[in-house]
């Protein structure tokens, strides 16, 4: 198993406080529970910051640029920014701990949200685009926070730990879109364009999330987890043969987990991005858009406890297949639902969120299973780069497809793409069956 030199050297001579965690399973359990509580609190704020910007980003760009074909650019930019930030957050987390890496991402996201507000005031397209890139760092931190709760979890707790981090995002994620109207009115009262109002909420929420992690995520769970793994291997408690076969299995787990997350992210982002624009074309106001997106984002996170339990009990690959089937149903319903039917749009977007939830949690569990703690944060950051780039591609292409064809064509395309999850899982199972027992 590959380990960083600095991690190996630390294992030889640990500080007394760190050795205390290595020697005591009770202290490990206590820190695991404490870490989950802190992650939950930070995710409540992070969810609000993430959702508020996503809800009106496309509408703000459409208003400033005066063209629908560019409406997907904001989501593309913030997810592109998320890609770069995911790599940085992963590296910082591996070197300095989860708290430092995640806090840096959230604080940068808060600064990006402030930049969006200034861009709207100045009507500056270039500043808007640059700020959205920086705002994407908050998105990266919000996603990578799901890993923090798993560092001290047992293999049978990992998906459940991911789900606890994700479901806590629901509180802020659902509140954010439904505060669009209120924040728009507040922004107007102080001379800021109404569509920039939600970014005021996003800035405050991201900054608070970063401060919570920076100040309270101590001792750092990744540092403890790495020290425990190294100590167990040194003492022979864990037997791991660094042969080519085991390396292939680990690589396969990472490839499959990444493929599941990338496909679900692409489909979800593409359909979600153009739904507000589609609704705007048919006379729906900001409050109705906020309602639909609120249900969607709630569906992205609220089922997490049940999903985590199913992933741990039923299996990672089975839930990946369930993700593909759910996204397929969502795309078909979104394509054929009457544009004036809020109820059917809500149902389609709920299915979209649930399908994404299934894919993200099952894919995340596969990644965690495959990566050693000494390289886990870097690996997770690298995978999240692909996740963000997938979202960026979905955001850009969604606007082009919807503008040149239709929202229905976009939704059906997403439904067809979701079926690719099935051959990925079949390939995974076939290759696993060839491994020696």
mmCIF file of N, CA and C in Angstrom, residues 239-299:
data_model
loop_
_atom_site.group_PDB
_atom_site.id
_atom_site.type_symbol
_atom_site.label_atom_id
_atom_site.label_comp_id
_atom_site.label_asym_id
_atom_site.label_seq_id
_atom_site.Cartn_x
_atom_site.Cartn_y
_atom_site.Cartn_z
ATOM 1 N N UNK A 239 -3.471 -7.042 7.874
ATOM 2 C CA UNK A 239 -2.628 -7.690 6.882
ATOM 3 C C UNK A 239 -3.001 -7.196 5.491
ATOM 4 N N UNK A 240 -2.089 -6.482 4.857
ATOM 5 C CA UNK A 240 -2.345 -5.985 3.499
ATOM 6 C C UNK A 240 -1.125 -6.284 2.641
ATOM 7 N N UNK A 241 -1.315 -7.056 1.604
ATOM 8 C CA UNK A 241 -0.229 -7.392 0.706
ATOM 9 C C UNK A 241 -0.196 -6.398 -0.452
ATOM 10 N N UNK A 242 0.914 -5.640 -0.576
ATOM 11 C CA UNK A 242 0.996 -4.640 -1.641
ATOM 12 C C UNK A 242 1.341 -5.260 -2.991
ATOM 13 N N UNK A 243 0.559 -6.282 -3.428
ATOM 14 C CA UNK A 243 0.835 -6.908 -4.709
ATOM 15 C C UNK A 243 0.024 -6.259 -5.813
ATOM 16 N N UNK A 244 0.272 -6.661 -7.030
ATOM 17 C CA UNK A 244 -0.384 -6.029 -8.181
ATOM 18 C C UNK A 244 -1.873 -6.289 -8.186
ATOM 19 N N UNK A 245 -2.286 -7.484 -7.681
ATOM 20 C CA UNK A 245 -3.707 -7.815 -7.709
ATOM 21 C C UNK A 245 -4.497 -6.889 -6.795
ATOM 22 N N UNK A 246 -3.996 -6.657 -5.572
ATOM 23 C CA UNK A 246 -4.709 -5.783 -4.643
ATOM 24 C C UNK A 246 -4.733 -4.360 -5.157
ATOM 25 N N UNK A 247 -3.633 -3.947 -5.822
ATOM 26 C CA UNK A 247 -3.608 -2.589 -6.387
ATOM 27 C C UNK A 247 -4.665 -2.447 -7.467
ATOM 28 N N UNK A 248 -4.844 -3.526 -8.281
ATOM 29 C CA UNK A 248 -5.848 -3.477 -9.341
ATOM 30 C C UNK A 248 -7.240 -3.373 -8.763
ATOM 31 N N UNK A 249 -7.500 -4.105 -7.695
ATOM 32 C CA UNK A 249 -8.814 -4.056 -7.058
ATOM 33 C C UNK A 249 -9.105 -2.650 -6.565
ATOM 34 N N UNK A 250 -8.104 -2.028 -5.945
ATOM 35 C CA UNK A 250 -8.299 -0.661 -5.449
ATOM 36 C C UNK A 250 -8.554 0.308 -6.597
ATOM 37 N N UNK A 251 -7.788 0.162 -7.667
ATOM 38 C CA UNK A 251 -7.993 1.035 -8.820
ATOM 39 C C UNK A 251 -9.381 0.827 -9.416
ATOM 40 N N UNK A 252 -9.814 -0.430 -9.458
ATOM 41 C CA UNK A 252 -11.128 -0.710 -10.008
ATOM 42 C C UNK A 252 -12.219 -0.056 -9.175
ATOM 43 N N UNK A 253 -12.088 -0.138 -7.861
ATOM 44 C CA UNK A 253 -13.079 0.484 -6.987
ATOM 45 C C UNK A 253 -13.155 1.983 -7.211
ATOM 46 N N UNK A 254 -12.000 2.610 -7.399
ATOM 47 C CA UNK A 254 -11.972 4.049 -7.645
ATOM 48 C C UNK A 254 -12.593 4.388 -8.998
ATOM 49 N N UNK A 255 -12.270 3.576 -10.027
ATOM 50 C CA UNK A 255 -12.818 3.818 -11.367
ATOM 51 C C UNK A 255 -14.342 3.690 -11.364
ATOM 52 N N UNK A 256 -14.848 2.619 -10.750
ATOM 53 C CA UNK A 256 -16.296 2.401 -10.725
ATOM 54 C C UNK A 256 -16.994 3.490 -9.913
ATOM 55 N N UNK A 257 -16.453 3.795 -8.737
ATOM 56 C CA UNK A 257 -17.051 4.838 -7.901
ATOM 57 C C UNK A 257 -17.080 6.180 -8.605
ATOM 58 N N UNK A 258 -15.959 6.514 -9.281
ATOM 59 C CA UNK A 258 -15.889 7.787 -10.001
ATOM 60 C C UNK A 258 -16.882 7.813 -11.163
ATOM 61 N N UNK A 259 -16.990 6.697 -11.892
ATOM 62 C CA UNK A 259 -17.913 6.646 -13.038
ATOM 63 C C UNK A 259 -19.354 6.841 -12.597
ATOM 64 N N UNK A 260 -19.735 6.210 -11.505
ATOM 65 C CA UNK A 260 -21.103 6.349 -10.993
ATOM 66 C C UNK A 260 -21.392 7.803 -10.639
ATOM 67 N N UNK A 261 -20.465 8.443 -9.918
ATOM 68 C CA UNK A 261 -20.693 9.827 -9.495
ATOM 69 C C UNK A 261 -20.677 10.801 -10.672
ATOM 70 N N UNK A 262 -19.769 10.586 -11.616
ATOM 71 C CA UNK A 262 -19.643 11.490 -12.767
ATOM 72 C C UNK A 262 -20.906 11.455 -13.634
ATOM 73 N N UNK A 263 -21.417 10.272 -13.915
ATOM 74 C CA UNK A 263 -22.617 10.161 -14.753
ATOM 75 C C UNK A 263 -23.841 10.770 -14.077
ATOM 76 N N UNK A 264 -24.017 10.482 -12.791
ATOM 77 C CA UNK A 264 -25.180 11.034 -12.098
ATOM 78 C C UNK A 264 -25.081 12.552 -11.976
ATOM 79 N N UNK A 265 -23.873 13.064 -11.759
ATOM 80 C CA UNK A 265 -23.688 14.512 -11.654
ATOM 81 C C UNK A 265 -23.989 15.206 -12.974
ATOM 82 N N UNK A 266 -23.553 14.611 -14.071
ATOM 83 C CA UNK A 266 -23.768 15.205 -15.391
ATOM 84 C C UNK A 266 -25.265 15.309 -15.695
ATOM 85 N N UNK A 267 -25.972 14.212 -15.521
ATOM 86 C CA UNK A 267 -27.403 14.188 -15.826
ATOM 87 C C UNK A 267 -28.172 15.147 -14.922
ATOM 88 N N UNK A 268 -27.882 15.099 -13.630
ATOM 89 C CA UNK A 268 -28.601 15.951 -12.678
ATOM 90 C C UNK A 268 -28.365 17.433 -12.973
ATOM 91 N N UNK A 269 -27.102 17.820 -13.190
ATOM 92 C CA UNK A 269 -26.782 19.228 -13.412
ATOM 93 C C UNK A 269 -27.429 19.751 -14.692
ATOM 94 N N UNK A 270 -27.396 18.951 -15.747
ATOM 95 C CA UNK A 270 -27.946 19.390 -17.030
ATOM 96 C C UNK A 270 -29.436 19.702 -16.919
ATOM 97 N N UNK A 271 -30.198 18.798 -16.343
ATOM 98 C CA UNK A 271 -31.646 19.003 -16.258
ATOM 99 C C UNK A 271 -31.982 20.094 -15.242
ATOM 100 N N UNK A 272 -31.300 20.086 -14.096
ATOM 101 C CA UNK A 272 -31.573 21.077 -13.065
ATOM 102 C C UNK A 272 -31.286 22.498 -13.543
ATOM 103 N N UNK A 273 -30.195 22.662 -14.288
ATOM 104 C CA UNK A 273 -29.779 23.998 -14.721
ATOM 105 C C UNK A 273 -30.838 24.694 -15.567
ATOM 106 N N UNK A 274 -31.455 23.947 -16.478
ATOM 107 C CA UNK A 274 -32.375 24.576 -17.414
ATOM 108 C C UNK A 274 -33.822 24.569 -16.942
ATOM 109 N N UNK A 275 -34.116 23.918 -15.827
ATOM 110 C CA UNK A 275 -35.497 23.915 -15.331
ATOM 111 C C UNK A 275 -35.988 25.326 -14.982
ATOM 112 N N UNK A 276 -35.220 26.155 -14.256
ATOM 113 C CA UNK A 276 -35.699 27.525 -13.985
ATOM 114 C C UNK A 276 -35.953 28.332 -15.254
ATOM 115 N N UNK A 277 -35.084 28.181 -16.251
ATOM 116 C CA UNK A 277 -35.256 28.908 -17.507
ATOM 117 C C UNK A 277 -36.509 28.403 -18.236
ATOM 118 N N UNK A 278 -36.687 27.093 -18.268
ATOM 119 C CA UNK A 278 -37.881 26.484 -18.875
ATOM 120 C C UNK A 278 -39.146 27.002 -18.208
ATOM 121 N N UNK A 279 -39.134 27.092 -16.886
ATOM 122 C CA UNK A 279 -40.296 27.589 -16.161
ATOM 123 C C UNK A 279 -40.537 29.076 -16.445
ATOM 124 N N UNK A 280 -39.447 29.839 -16.535
ATOM 125 C CA UNK A 280 -39.577 31.255 -16.828
ATOM 126 C C UNK A 280 -40.221 31.518 -18.176
ATOM 127 N N UNK A 281 -39.945 30.659 -19.141
ATOM 128 C CA UNK A 281 -40.536 30.795 -20.476
ATOM 129 C C UNK A 281 -42.056 30.610 -20.457
ATOM 130 N N UNK A 282 -42.523 29.898 -19.474
ATOM 131 C CA UNK A 282 -43.954 29.581 -19.412
ATOM 132 C C UNK A 282 -44.662 30.332 -18.294
ATOM 133 N N UNK A 283 -44.088 31.490 -17.921
ATOM 134 C CA UNK A 283 -44.779 32.413 -17.037
ATOM 135 C C UNK A 283 -44.684 32.145 -15.549
ATOM 136 N N UNK A 284 -43.822 31.233 -15.130
ATOM 137 C CA UNK A 284 -43.679 30.967 -13.699
ATOM 138 C C UNK A 284 -42.736 31.992 -13.082
ATOM 139 N N UNK A 285 -43.072 32.475 -11.886
ATOM 140 C CA UNK A 285 -42.271 33.486 -11.208
ATOM 141 C C UNK A 285 -41.175 32.889 -10.345
ATOM 142 N N UNK A 286 -40.409 33.787 -9.693
ATOM 143 C CA UNK A 286 -39.288 33.349 -8.861
ATOM 144 C C UNK A 286 -39.732 32.453 -7.713
ATOM 145 N N UNK A 287 -40.879 32.759 -7.121
ATOM 146 C CA UNK A 287 -41.353 31.954 -5.992
ATOM 147 C C UNK A 287 -41.642 30.522 -6.425
ATOM 148 N N UNK A 288 -42.237 30.351 -7.609
ATOM 149 C CA UNK A 288 -42.533 29.004 -8.104
ATOM 150 C C UNK A 288 -41.258 28.269 -8.481
ATOM 151 N N UNK A 289 -40.315 28.998 -9.084
ATOM 152 C CA UNK A 289 -39.016 28.400 -9.396
ATOM 153 C C UNK A 289 -38.339 27.935 -8.108
ATOM 154 N N UNK A 290 -38.366 28.798 -7.094
ATOM 155 C CA UNK A 290 -37.762 28.450 -5.809
ATOM 156 C C UNK A 290 -38.404 27.231 -5.183
ATOM 157 N N UNK A 291 -39.724 27.110 -5.340
ATOM 158 C CA UNK A 291 -40.445 25.963 -4.791
ATOM 159 C C UNK A 291 -39.984 24.667 -5.452
ATOM 160 N N UNK A 292 -39.926 24.659 -6.784
ATOM 161 C CA UNK A 292 -39.523 23.457 -7.518
ATOM 162 C C UNK A 292 -38.086 23.073 -7.193
ATOM 163 N N UNK A 293 -37.186 24.051 -7.230
ATOM 164 C CA UNK A 293 -35.778 23.766 -6.952
ATOM 165 C C UNK A 293 -35.596 23.370 -5.485
ATOM 166 N N UNK A 294 -36.403 23.944 -4.603
ATOM 167 C CA UNK A 294 -36.337 23.576 -3.189
ATOM 168 C C UNK A 294 -36.677 22.107 -2.983
ATOM 169 N N UNK A 295 -37.743 21.642 -3.652
ATOM 170 C CA UNK A 295 -38.098 20.223 -3.575
ATOM 171 C C UNK A 295 -36.975 19.361 -4.155
ATOM 172 N N UNK A 296 -36.406 19.823 -5.262
ATOM 173 C CA UNK A 296 -35.330 19.072 -5.907
ATOM 174 C C UNK A 296 -34.119 18.920 -4.983
ATOM 175 N N UNK A 297 -33.679 20.019 -4.410
ATOM 176 C CA UNK A 297 -32.495 19.964 -3.562
ATOM 177 C C UNK A 297 -32.790 19.195 -2.276
ATOM 178 N N UNK A 298 -34.029 19.312 -1.771
ATOM 179 C CA UNK A 298 -34.412 18.500 -0.625
ATOM 180 C C UNK A 298 -34.312 17.019 -0.966
ATOM 181 N N UNK A 299 -34.740 16.634 -2.183
ATOM 182 C CA UNK A 299 -34.665 15.236 -2.614
ATOM 183 C C UNK A 299 -33.224 14.784 -2.825
#
